[in-house]
Amino acid sequence: MDWIDINKPPQWYTNVELKVDNVVEQHWHRLCGDDGDVYYGSLQTDRVIPENEVSHWRPLNDII
């Protein structure tokens, strides 16, 4: 599957692969914070990625 522009975001909690500064990040989920901020989190790390740092995404299970 081709990469999808972040302007058409994935459904909430869907397991996705992200492009962040041309680096591919796997196993992330779209989440919403208490203040309405959208970010991506992973069960594999405590790191979070703000949505404005993501350029593209695609469903992870489509590439496996």
C-alpha positions as a Python dict, from the first residue, in 0.01 Angstrom:
ca = {
    (1, 'M'): (0, 0, 0),
    (2, 'D'): (118, 351, -79),
    (3, 'W'): (186, 610, 188),
    (4, 'I'): (-113, 828, 284),
    (5, 'D'): (-71, 1199, 358),
    (6, 'I'): (-128, 1284, 725),
    (7, 'N'): (-395, 1537, 617),
    (8, 'K'): (-614, 1227, 581),
    (9, 'P'): (-535, 1076, 924),
    (10, 'P'): (-585, 712, 1022),
    (11, 'Q'): (-872, 599, 1244),
    (12, 'W'): (-811, 628, 1616),
    (13, 'Y'): (-607, 342, 1770),
    (14, 'T'): (-530, 178, 1433),
    (15, 'N'): (-188, 9, 1421),
    (16, 'V'): (8, 214, 1166),
    (17, 'E'): (351, 277, 1027),
    (18, 'L'): (458, 644, 1023),
    (19, 'K'): (705, 859, 833),
    (20, 'V'): (867, 1112, 1067),
    (21, 'D'): (1146, 1320, 909),
    (22, 'N'): (1180, 1048, 641),
    (23, 'V'): (1236, 786, 912),
    (24, 'V'): (993, 493, 919),
    (25, 'E'): (839, 422, 1260),
    (26, 'Q'): (630, 106, 1316),
    (27, 'H'): (354, 3, 1560),
    (28, 'W'): (205, 343, 1640),
    (29, 'H'): (-153, 438, 1726),
    (30, 'R'): (-333, 772, 1680),
    (31, 'L'): (-440, 908, 2019),
    (32, 'C'): (-599, 1222, 2161),
    (33, 'G'): (-473, 1395, 2476),
    (34, 'D'): (-677, 1568, 2746),
    (35, 'D'): (-630, 1907, 2577),
    (36, 'G'): (-741, 1779, 2236),
    (37, 'D'): (-382, 1741, 2115),
    (38, 'V'): (-342, 1455, 1865),
    (39, 'Y'): (-34, 1240, 1893),
    (40, 'Y'): (90, 888, 1825),
    (41, 'G'): (185, 642, 2097),
    (42, 'S'): (320, 289, 2104),
    (43, 'L'): (307, 2, 2351),
    (44, 'Q'): (672, -66, 2264),
    (45, 'T'): (806, 263, 2405),
    (46, 'D'): (708, 555, 2628),
    (47, 'R'): (793, 799, 2346),
    (48, 'V'): (511, 1001, 2188),
    (49, 'I'): (509, 1161, 1844),
    (50, 'P'): (299, 1478, 1794),
    (51, 'E'): (84, 1456, 1481),
    (52, 'N'): (243, 1771, 1337),
    (53, 'E'): (576, 1582, 1313),
    (54, 'V'): (424, 1306, 1095),
    (55, 'S'): (416, 1348, 717),
    (56, 'H'): (265, 1017, 601),
    (57, 'W'): (123, 691, 733),
    (58, 'R'): (-6, 352, 620),
    (59, 'P'): (-179, 62, 797),
    (60, 'L'): (83, -167, 939),
    (61, 'N'): (-98, -493, 864),
    (62, 'D'): (-107, -406, 490),
    (63, 'I'): (273, -427, 465),
    (64, 'I'): (335, -746, 663),
}
